Amino acid sequence: MVPGLHLTATSKQPPHVEPFTLVPEDSPTVWYGGELDPKELEYHLTKDDLQELEETIKKVDAARIKLEDVTKEQFPLPKLGPKLKAIHDDLLFGRGIRVLKGLPLGPPHSQRHAAVTIWLLSEYFGKQQPLTASGHLIGHVKYDDGRLKRTSNLSQVPLGYHADNSDIVFLACRSQAKTGGKSSCVSSHALHNEILKRRPDLHKVLGTLFFQDRGDWWPAGTPPYYVSPFFHYHAGTLGVQEVRPNLDDAAKLSPHVPKPTAIQKEALAFVQEVAREERLRFDYQLTSGDLLLNHNITTFHSRGTWEDGETEEEKRHMLRIWIASPNGWPLEPAYAERWVTTEIGKRGGLSCPGTRPHIAIEFEEYLADQQQWLRDYGSFATTDYLKGPSPAPTISLPVQENGEPFKLEGKLHQSVAVKAAA
């Protein structure tokens, strides 16, 4: 037992789920946000925790090594570390959401101080993975005045409910906006159950393959799209991987990509509709010093729009880390279409040409890296893929309204097949 830490996991195993059946409703992964007590998700760092953390940060600074080379073996947290391990286990097999409070993240602390803080904590959760095409291991979420037009998390537009490309995501609040910017989470297992109960026809569609636009990133040699279902049943577990709503964009990328059907679009719209319901969602206003942790296999997250103030203290600035957990769940092979591999402890992140994993401490450096990558590689996927013939695997897609399967002919990162419900 850890004083001040409420644990929600009842075992260290994922709940057993038969394909196209309900997740057991007594599982801690099935929760309804309207019924959650925020206090059961929070851990407030103690004075001893903070003292140990600050002393370790000073040791890191004195060592003068790159932050990406810092490990918990070199710079351990003997007292705080066991608490972080307990939070890690609970995150994977409990609610899938935790909040650490009272961290030294915001002004007057520097951006480097904040980055070192969350990096030291992340070492107790697994291996950090690149979360931009440029290979950044720490991401900045801050309004960029439209300078990097393709990245939605650098704009003030509201985001739909989604999951990131990693087992775990850290979202650390350096400073919050003058107004807005509230985070929201939902249990993807509760979402699964609600869709199955209300619309079994759409639930079946969500277990089939969707073509999706890779955006500005891709593993070398792959097409600018990938295929994946929304619900993944594998080894007695359920993983839920967000399917982007811009299916029409994927259909424009290649003659091999079929246009999305009306029922596919309806299914994805229904996902967002149910997730937004007050009973399901859990809204949380992060403030300076808060760290929100999500397990991407069992939770979705989103955030609303915001309005910044004049001072840096009133401008929304978050830091993110994607992490591959050494204790991660087994994942259906189709995850590799987006996660590069499903190997536990190594999966997730973005695999892109010209990428060198590194950390950009300052926001301006972070933006400059991404602008340079887009100049160097921004059209690589489409132009490289369309060169030269390549025999293709065929994947059956049981999603057409007339009952006929689609046939995909193109070069895929990995051949996948997902069975629809009988």
CSV table of C-alpha atoms in Angstrom, one decimal:
chain,number,residue,atom,x,y,z
A,1,MET,CA,0.0,0.0,0.0
A,2,VAL,CA,1.2,3.5,-0.8
A,3,PRO,CA,-0.1,6.3,1.5
A,4,GLY,CA,-2.2,8.8,-0.4
A,5,LEU,CA,-2.6,6.6,-3.5
A,6,HIS,CA,-5.9,5.0,-4.3
A,7,LEU,CA,-5.5,1.9,-6.5
A,8,THR,CA,-8.3,0.8,-8.9
A,9,ALA,CA,-6.8,-2.4,-10.5
A,10,THR,CA,-8.2,-5.8,-9.2
A,11,SER,CA,-5.5,-7.9,-11.0
A,12,LYS,CA,-2.5,-7.6,-13.2
A,13,GLN,CA,-4.3,-9.2,-16.2
A,14,PRO,CA,-6.5,-7.6,-18.8
A,15,PRO,CA,-10.2,-8.5,-18.6
A,16,HIS,CA,-11.1,-11.5,-20.6
A,17,VAL,CA,-13.3,-10.6,-23.6
A,18,GLU,CA,-14.8,-12.9,-26.2
A,19,PRO,CA,-15.1,-11.3,-29.7
A,20,PHE,CA,-18.2,-9.2,-30.2
A,21,THR,CA,-19.4,-9.7,-26.6
A,22,LEU,CA,-19.5,-7.3,-23.6
A,23,VAL,CA,-16.5,-6.5,-21.6
A,24,PRO,CA,-17.3,-7.7,-18.0
A,25,GLU,CA,-18.9,-4.7,-16.4
A,26,ASP,CA,-17.2,-5.4,-13.1
A,27,SER,CA,-13.9,-4.8,-14.7
A,28,PRO,CA,-12.1,-1.6,-13.6
A,29,THR,CA,-11.5,-0.8,-17.2
A,30,VAL,CA,-15.3,-0.2,-17.6
A,31,TRP,CA,-16.2,3.0,-16.0
A,32,TYR,CA,-18.5,5.9,-16.5
A,33,GLY,CA,-17.1,9.4,-16.1
A,34,GLY,CA,-20.2,10.9,-14.6
A,35,GLU,CA,-19.7,8.5,-11.7
A,36,LEU,CA,-16.0,8.9,-11.1
A,37,ASP,CA,-14.6,10.7,-8.1
A,38,PRO,CA,-11.5,12.7,-9.2
A,39,LYS,CA,-9.8,12.0,-5.9
A,40,GLU,CA,-9.5,8.3,-6.6
A,41,LEU,CA,-7.4,9.1,-9.7
A,42,GLU,CA,-5.2,11.7,-8.2
A,43,TYR,CA,-1.9,11.5,-6.4
A,44,HIS,CA,-0.5,14.6,-4.7
A,45,LEU,CA,3.3,14.6,-4.5
A,46,THR,CA,4.5,15.0,-0.9
A,47,LYS,CA,7.3,17.3,0.3
A,48,ASP,CA,9.6,14.3,0.4
A,49,ASP,CA,8.7,13.3,-3.1
A,50,LEU,CA,9.4,16.8,-4.4
A,51,GLN,CA,12.7,17.1,-2.4
A,52,GLU,CA,14.0,13.8,-4.0
A,53,LEU,CA,12.8,14.9,-7.4
A,54,GLU,CA,14.5,18.4,-7.2
A,55,GLU,CA,17.8,16.8,-5.9
A,56,THR,CA,17.8,14.4,-8.8
A,57,ILE,CA,17.1,17.2,-11.4
A,58,LYS,CA,20.2,19.0,-10.0
A,59,LYS,CA,22.2,15.8,-10.6
A,60,VAL,CA,21.0,15.6,-14.1
A,61,ASP,CA,21.9,19.2,-14.8
A,62,ALA,CA,25.3,18.8,-13.3
A,63,ALA,CA,26.1,15.7,-15.4
A,64,ARG,CA,25.7,17.8,-18.6
A,65,ILE,CA,24.5,14.9,-20.8
A,66,LYS,CA,21.6,14.9,-23.3
A,67,LEU,CA,18.3,14.4,-21.7
A,68,GLU,CA,17.4,11.5,-24.0
A,69,ASP,CA,20.4,9.6,-22.5
A,70,VAL,CA,19.2,10.0,-18.9
A,71,THR,CA,18.0,6.7,-17.3
A,72,LYS,CA,16.5,5.7,-14.0
A,73,GLU,CA,19.5,3.5,-13.5
A,74,GLN,CA,21.8,6.5,-13.6
A,75,PHE,CA,19.5,8.9,-11.8
A,76,PRO,CA,17.1,6.8,-9.6
A,77,LEU,CA,14.3,8.0,-7.4
A,78,PRO,CA,14.5,5.5,-4.5
A,79,LYS,CA,11.5,6.8,-2.6
A,80,LEU,CA,9.2,8.1,-5.4
A,81,GLY,CA,10.1,5.3,-7.8
A,82,PRO,CA,8.1,2.6,-6.0
A,83,LYS,CA,5.1,4.8,-6.0
A,84,LEU,CA,5.5,5.4,-9.7
A,85,LYS,CA,5.7,1.6,-10.3
A,86,ALA,CA,2.4,1.2,-8.4
A,87,ILE,CA,0.8,3.9,-10.5
A,88,HIS,CA,2.2,2.3,-13.7
A,89,ASP,CA,0.6,-1.1,-12.8
A,90,ASP,CA,-2.7,0.5,-11.9
A,91,LEU,CA,-2.8,2.6,-15.1
A,92,LEU,CA,-2.5,-0.6,-17.2
A,93,PHE,CA,-5.0,-2.8,-15.4
A,94,GLY,CA,-7.2,-0.3,-13.5
A,95,ARG,CA,-9.1,2.8,-14.7
A,96,GLY,CA,-6.5,3.6,-17.4
A,97,ILE,CA,-6.3,7.2,-16.2
A,98,ARG,CA,-4.3,8.8,-13.4
A,99,VAL,CA,-3.3,12.4,-12.4
A,100,LEU,CA,-0.1,13.4,-10.6
A,101,LYS,CA,-0.4,16.8,-8.9
A,102,GLY,CA,2.1,19.3,-7.6
A,103,LEU,CA,5.0,18.8,-10.0
A,104,PRO,CA,7.6,21.6,-10.7
A,105,LEU,CA,6.5,22.2,-14.3
A,106,GLY,CA,5.4,25.8,-14.7
A,107,PRO,CA,6.9,29.3,-14.3
A,108,PRO,CA,9.1,30.3,-12.6
A,109,HIS,CA,10.7,26.9,-13.5
A,110,SER,CA,12.3,26.8,-17.0
A,111,GLN,CA,11.1,24.6,-19.9
A,112,ARG,CA,14.2,22.5,-19.3
A,113,HIS,CA,13.3,22.0,-15.7
A,114,ALA,CA,9.8,20.8,-16.7
A,115,ALA,CA,11.2,18.5,-19.4
A,116,VAL,CA,13.7,16.9,-17.0
A,117,THR,CA,10.9,16.4,-14.5
A,118,ILE,CA,8.6,14.4,-16.7
A,119,TRP,CA,11.5,12.5,-18.3
A,120,LEU,CA,12.6,11.2,-14.9
A,121,LEU,CA,9.1,10.1,-14.2
A,122,SER,CA,8.6,8.5,-17.6
A,123,GLU,CA,11.6,6.3,-17.0
A,124,TYR,CA,9.4,4.3,-14.5
A,125,PHE,CA,6.8,3.6,-17.2
A,126,GLY,CA,8.8,2.2,-20.1
A,127,LYS,CA,10.6,3.3,-23.3
A,128,GLN,CA,9.9,6.7,-24.7
A,129,GLN,CA,8.8,6.7,-28.4
A,130,PRO,CA,9.0,9.4,-31.1
A,131,LEU,CA,5.8,11.3,-31.3
A,132,THR,CA,6.4,13.6,-34.3
A,133,ALA,CA,7.8,12.9,-37.8
A,134,SER,CA,10.9,14.7,-36.7
A,135,GLY,CA,11.6,12.2,-34.0
A,136,HIS,CA,10.8,14.2,-30.9
A,137,LEU,CA,10.7,12.3,-27.6
A,138,ILE,CA,8.9,15.1,-25.8
A,139,GLY,CA,6.2,17.0,-27.6
A,140,HIS,CA,5.0,20.5,-27.0
A,141,VAL,CA,1.2,21.3,-27.2
A,142,LYS,CA,0.9,25.1,-27.6
A,143,TYR,CA,-0.7,27.4,-30.1
A,144,ASP,CA,1.8,28.1,-32.9
A,145,ASP,CA,0.0,31.0,-34.6
A,146,GLY,CA,-0.6,28.8,-37.6
A,147,ARG,CA,3.1,28.3,-38.5
A,148,LEU,CA,2.8,24.5,-38.7
A,149,LYS,CA,-0.6,24.2,-40.4
A,150,ARG,CA,-0.8,20.4,-40.5
A,151,THR,CA,-0.6,19.6,-36.8
A,152,SER,CA,-4.0,19.9,-35.0
A,153,ASN,CA,-2.6,19.8,-31.5
A,154,LEU,CA,-0.7,23.0,-32.2
A,155,SER,CA,-4.0,24.7,-33.0
A,156,GLN,CA,-6.9,25.8,-30.9
A,157,VAL,CA,-9.5,23.6,-32.7
A,158,PRO,CA,-11.3,21.1,-30.4
A,159,LEU,CA,-10.2,17.5,-30.8
A,160,GLY,CA,-12.4,14.5,-31.1
A,161,TYR,CA,-12.0,11.5,-28.8
A,162,HIS,CA,-9.0,9.5,-29.9
A,163,ALA,CA,-6.1,7.3,-28.6
A,164,ASP,CA,-2.4,8.0,-29.4
A,165,ASN,CA,0.2,5.6,-30.9
A,166,SER,CA,1.6,4.2,-27.7
A,167,ASP,CA,0.7,2.1,-24.6
A,168,ILE,CA,0.9,5.2,-22.4
A,169,VAL,CA,0.7,9.0,-22.9
A,170,PHE,CA,1.9,11.6,-20.5
A,171,LEU,CA,0.3,15.1,-20.8
A,172,ALA,CA,2.0,17.5,-18.4
A,173,CYS,CA,0.6,21.0,-17.8
A,174,ARG,CA,3.2,23.7,-17.8
A,175,SER,CA,0.7,26.5,-18.0
A,176,GLN,CA,-3.1,26.7,-18.7
A,177,ALA,CA,-5.0,29.0,-21.0
A,178,LYS,CA,-6.9,32.0,-19.7
A,179,THR,CA,-10.1,30.2,-20.6
A,180,GLY,CA,-11.0,26.7,-21.9
A,181,GLY,CA,-8.6,23.9,-22.7
A,182,LYS,CA,-10.3,21.3,-20.5
A,183,SER,CA,-9.2,17.7,-21.1
A,184,SER,CA,-11.8,14.9,-21.3
A,185,CYS,CA,-11.4,11.1,-21.1
A,186,VAL,CA,-13.7,8.2,-21.7
A,187,SER,CA,-13.3,4.4,-21.1
A,188,SER,CA,-13.1,2.8,-24.5
A,189,HIS,CA,-14.3,-0.4,-22.9
A,190,ALA,CA,-17.5,1.3,-21.6
A,191,LEU,CA,-17.8,2.9,-25.1
A,192,HIS,CA,-17.5,-0.6,-26.7
A,193,ASN,CA,-20.2,-2.0,-24.4
A,194,GLU,CA,-22.6,0.9,-25.0
A,195,ILE,CA,-22.3,0.6,-28.8
A,196,LEU,CA,-22.9,-3.1,-28.7
A,197,LYS,CA,-26.0,-2.7,-26.5
A,198,ARG,CA,-27.5,0.2,-28.6
A,199,ARG,CA,-26.4,-0.4,-32.1
A,200,PRO,CA,-25.1,-4.0,-32.7
A,201,ASP,CA,-25.1,-3.3,-36.5
A,202,LEU,CA,-22.6,-0.4,-36.1
A,203,HIS,CA,-20.6,-2.4,-33.5
A,204,LYS,CA,-20.1,-5.1,-36.2
A,205,VAL,CA,-18.9,-2.6,-38.7
A,206,LEU,CA,-16.4,-1.2,-36.2
A,207,GLY,CA,-14.8,-4.7,-36.0
A,208,THR,CA,-13.9,-4.6,-39.7
A,209,LEU,CA,-11.1,-2.9,-41.6
A,210,PHE,CA,-11.0,0.8,-42.3
A,211,PHE,CA,-8.6,2.6,-44.7
A,212,GLN,CA,-6.9,5.6,-43.1
A,213,ASP,CA,-4.7,8.4,-44.2
A,214,ARG,CA,-1.2,8.2,-42.5
A,215,GLY,CA,-1.0,12.0,-42.6
A,216,ASP,CA,2.6,13.3,-42.6
A,217,TRP,CA,4.3,10.1,-41.3
A,218,TRP,CA,4.9,6.6,-42.5
A,219,PRO,CA,7.4,3.8,-42.3
A,220,ALA,CA,9.7,3.8,-45.2
A,221,GLY,CA,8.4,1.8,-48.2
A,222,THR,CA,4.7,1.9,-47.2
A,223,PRO,CA,1.8,3.6,-48.9
A,224,PRO,CA,0.4,6.8,-47.5
A,225,TYR,CA,-2.5,4.9,-45.9
A,226,TYR,CA,-3.0,1.9,-43.6
A,227,VAL,CA,-5.8,-0.4,-42.7
A,228,SER,CA,-7.1,-1.2,-39.2
A,229,PRO,CA,-10.4,-2.0,-37.4
A,230,PHE,CA,-11.7,0.1,-34.5
A,231,PHE,CA,-12.2,-2.9,-32.2
A,232,HIS,CA,-9.3,-5.4,-31.9
A,233,TYR,CA,-10.1,-8.8,-30.3
A,234,HIS,CA,-6.9,-10.7,-29.6
A,235,ALA,CA,-5.7,-13.4,-27.2
A,236,GLY,CA,-8.9,-13.0,-25.1
A,237,THR,CA,-8.5,-9.2,-24.8
A,238,LEU,CA,-10.0,-6.1,-26.3
A,239,GLY,CA,-8.0,-3.2,-27.6
A,240,VAL,CA,-9.7,-0.2,-29.0
A,241,GLN,CA,-7.8,1.9,-31.6
A,242,GLU,CA,-9.2,5.1,-32.8
A,243,VAL,CA,-10.2,5.3,-36.4
A,244,ARG,CA,-9.8,8.8,-37.9
A,245,PRO,CA,-13.0,10.4,-39.3
A,246,ASN,CA,-11.3,11.6,-42.4
A,247,LEU,CA,-11.9,8.5,-44.4
A,248,ASP,CA,-12.6,10.5,-47.6
A,249,ASP,CA,-9.0,11.8,-47.4
A,250,ALA,CA,-7.6,8.3,-47.4
A,251,ALA,CA,-9.7,7.4,-50.5
A,252,LYS,CA,-8.1,10.3,-52.4
A,253,LEU,CA,-4.6,9.0,-51.8
A,254,SER,CA,-4.5,6.0,-54.1
A,255,PRO,CA,-6.7,4.2,-56.7
A,256,HIS,CA,-6.4,1.1,-54.5
A,257,VAL,CA,-8.4,2.7,-51.6
A,258,PRO,CA,-12.2,2.2,-51.8
A,259,LYS,CA,-14.4,5.1,-50.9
A,260,PRO,CA,-15.9,4.8,-47.3
A,261,THR,CA,-19.4,3.6,-47.1
A,262,ALA,CA,-22.3,5.4,-45.5
A,263,ILE,CA,-22.5,2.9,-42.7
A,264,GLN,CA,-18.8,3.3,-41.9
A,265,LYS,CA,-19.2,7.0,-41.6
A,266,GLU,CA,-22.3,6.5,-39.4
A,267,ALA,CA,-20.4,4.1,-37.2
A,268,LEU,CA,-17.6,6.6,-36.6
A,269,ALA,CA,-20.0,9.5,-36.0
A,270,PHE,CA,-21.8,7.3,-33.4
A,271,VAL,CA,-18.6,6.6,-31.6
A,272,GLN,CA,-18.0,10.4,-31.0
A,273,GLU,CA,-21.7,10.9,-30.2
A,274,VAL,CA,-21.7,8.3,-27.4
A,275,ALA,CA,-18.3,9.4,-26.1
A,276,ARG,CA,-19.5,13.0,-25.6
A,277,GLU,CA,-22.4,11.9,-23.4
A,278,GLU,CA,-22.1,13.4,-19.9
A,279,ARG,CA,-22.6,9.9,-18.4
A,280,LEU,CA,-19.6,8.4,-20.2
A,281,ARG,CA,-17.0,11.2,-20.3
A,282,PHE,CA,-14.7,12.4,-17.5
A,283,ASP,CA,-13.8,16.1,-17.8
A,284,TYR,CA,-10.7,17.4,-16.0
A,285,GLN,CA,-9.2,20.9,-16.0
A,286,LEU,CA,-5.4,20.5,-15.8
A,287,THR,CA,-3.6,23.3,-14.0
A,288,SER,CA,0.1,24.1,-13.8
A,289,GLY,CA,1.9,21.2,-12.1
A,290,ASP,CA,-0.5,18.5,-13.2
A,291,LEU,CA,0.4,15.4,-15.1
A,292,LEU,CA,-2.4,13.4,-16.8
A,293,LEU,CA,-1.6,9.7,-17.7
A,294,ASN,CA,-3.7,7.7,-20.1
A,295,HIS,CA,-3.5,4.0,-21.1
A,296,ASN,CA,-4.3,4.2,-24.8
A,297,ILE,CA,-5.6,0.6,-25.1
A,298,THR,CA,-8.5,1.2,-22.7
A,299,THR,CA,-9.2,5.0,-22.8
A,300,PHE,CA,-9.7,7.8,-25.3
A,301,HIS,CA,-9.0,11.4,-24.6
A,302,SER,CA,-9.9,14.8,-26.1
A,303,ARG,CA,-9.8,18.5,-25.3
A,304,GLY,CA,-11.9,21.6,-26.0
A,305,THR,CA,-10.8,24.8,-27.6
A,306,TRP,CA,-9.2,27.5,-25.5
A,307,GLU,CA,-8.3,31.2,-25.5
A,308,ASP,CA,-4.8,32.3,-24.4
A,309,GLY,CA,-4.1,35.4,-22.3
A,310,GLU,CA,-1.3,37.9,-22.7
A,311,THR,CA,1.3,36.5,-20.4
A,312,GLU,CA,3.1,33.1,-20.7
A,313,GLU,CA,1.4,32.0,-17.5
A,314,GLU,CA,-2.0,32.4,-19.3
A,315,LYS,CA,-1.0,30.5,-22.5
A,316,ARG,CA,-1.8,26.9,-22.7
A,317,HIS,CA,1.5,24.9,-22.9
A,318,MET,CA,1.5,21.1,-22.4
A,319,LEU,CA,4.4,18.6,-22.7
A,320,ARG,CA,3.7,15.1,-24.0
A,321,ILE,CA,5.6,11.8,-23.9
A,322,TRP,CA,4.6,8.5,-25.6
A,323,ILE,CA,5.7,5.3,-23.8
A,324,ALA,CA,6.0,1.6,-24.7
A,325,SER,CA,5.3,-0.2,-21.4
A,326,PRO,CA,7.3,-3.4,-20.6
A,327,ASN,CA,4.1,-4.7,-19.1
A,328,GLY,CA,1.8,-3.9,-22.1
A,329,TRP,CA,-1.1,-6.0,-23.2
A,330,PRO,CA,-0.9,-8.4,-26.1
A,331,LEU,CA,-2.0,-6.6,-29.3
A,332,GLU,CA,-3.7,-7.8,-32.4
A,333,PRO,CA,-1.2,-7.8,-35.4
A,334,ALA,CA,-3.3,-5.1,-37.2
A,335,TYR,CA,-1.9,-2.6,-34.6
A,336,ALA,CA,1.4,-2.8,-36.4
A,337,GLU,CA,-0.1,-1.0,-39.4
A,338,ARG,CA,0.1,2.2,-37.2
A,339,TRP,CA,2.3,1.2,-34.3
A,340,VAL,CA,5.2,-0.1,-36.4
A,341,THR,CA,5.4,-3.3,-34.3
A,342,THR,CA,3.3,-5.0,-31.7
A,343,GLU,CA,6.3,-6.2,-29.7
A,344,ILE,CA,5.8,-5.4,-26.0
A,345,GLY,CA,8.2,-2.8,-24.8
A,346,LYS,CA,9.2,-1.6,-28.3
A,347,ARG,CA,6.0,-0.6,-30.0
A,348,GLY,CA,4.3,2.7,-30.8
A,349,GLY,CA,5.6,6.0,-31.9
A,350,LEU,CA,6.2,7.2,-35.4
A,351,SER,CA,8.7,5.6,-37.8
A,352,CYS,CA,9.6,8.1,-40.5
A,353,PRO,CA,12.4,8.6,-43.0
A,354,GLY,CA,15.2,10.9,-41.8
A,355,THR,CA,14.1,10.7,-38.2
A,356,ARG,CA,16.6,10.9,-35.3
A,357,PRO,CA,15.0,10.4,-31.8
A,358,HIS,CA,15.9,13.5,-29.8
A,359,ILE,CA,14.4,16.1,-27.4
A,360,ALA,CA,13.8,19.7,-28.3
A,361,ILE,CA,13.6,21.6,-25.0
A,362,GLU,CA,12.4,24.9,-26.4
A,363,PHE,CA,9.1,25.3,-28.3
A,364,GLU,CA,10.7,27.3,-31.1
A,365,GLU,CA,13.3,24.5,-31.7
A,366,TYR,CA,10.5,22.0,-31.7
A,367,LEU,CA,8.6,23.9,-34.4
A,368,ALA,CA,11.8,24.5,-36.5
A,369,ASP,CA,12.5,20.7,-36.5
A,370,GLN,CA,9.1,19.9,-37.9
A,371,GLN,CA,9.2,22.6,-40.5
A,372,GLN,CA,12.5,21.3,-41.7
A,373,TRP,CA,11.3,17.7,-41.8
A,374,LEU,CA,8.3,18.7,-43.9
A,375,ARG,CA,10.5,20.5,-46.4
A,376,ASP,CA,12.8,17.5,-46.7
A,377,TYR,CA,10.3,14.6,-46.7
A,378,GLY,CA,6.8,16.1,-46.9
A,379,SER,CA,5.9,14.4,-50.2
A,380,PHE,CA,8.0,11.3,-49.8
A,381,ALA,CA,5.2,8.8,-49.1
A,382,THR,CA,3.0,9.4,-52.1
A,383,THR,CA,5.7,10.0,-54.7
A,384,ASP,CA,7.8,7.0,-53.6
A,385,TYR,CA,4.9,4.6,-53.3
A,386,LEU,CA,3.6,5.4,-56.8
A,387,LYS,CA,6.9,4.6,-58.4
A,388,GLY,CA,7.2,1.2,-59.9
A,389,PRO,CA,4.9,-1.8,-59.8
A,390,SER,CA,4.7,-4.0,-56.8
A,391,PRO,CA,2.6,-7.2,-56.4
A,392,ALA,CA,0.3,-6.8,-53.5
A,393,PRO,CA,-1.3,-8.9,-50.9
A,394,THR,CA,-5.1,-9.0,-51.0
A,395,ILE,CA,-7.2,-8.2,-47.9
A,396,SER,CA,-10.9,-9.0,-47.7
A,397,LEU,CA,-13.0,-6.2,-46.3
A,398,PRO,CA,-16.5,-7.3,-45.3
A,399,VAL,CA,-17.9,-3.8,-45.1
A,400,GLN,CA,-19.7,-3.1,-48.3
A,401,GLU,CA,-23.4,-2.5,-48.0
A,402,ASN,CA,-24.1,-4.9,-50.9
A,403,GLY,CA,-22.3,-7.7,-49.1
A,404,GLU,CA,-19.5,-7.9,-51.6
A,405,PRO,CA,-16.0,-7.7,-50.2
A,406,PHE,CA,-13.5,-4.9,-51.2
A,407,LYS,CA,-10.2,-6.1,-52.6
A,408,LEU,CA,-7.1,-4.1,-51.7
A,409,GLU,CA,-4.3,-4.2,-54.2
A,410,GLY,CA,-1.3,-2.3,-53.0
A,411,LYS,CA,1.9,-2.5,-50.9
A,412,LEU,CA,1.2,-2.8,-47.2
A,413,HIS,CA,3.5,-2.5,-44.2
A,414,GLN,CA,2.0,-5.7,-42.9
A,415,SER,CA,-0.7,-8.0,-44.3
A,416,VAL,CA,-3.6,-8.2,-41.8
A,417,ALA,CA,-6.9,-10.0,-41.8
A,418,VAL,CA,-9.7,-9.4,-39.3
A,419,LYS,CA,-12.8,-11.6,-39.1
A,420,ALA,CA,-16.1,-9.9,-38.8
A,421,ALA,CA,-18.7,-11.3,-36.4
A,422,ALA,CA,-20.6,-14.2,-37.7
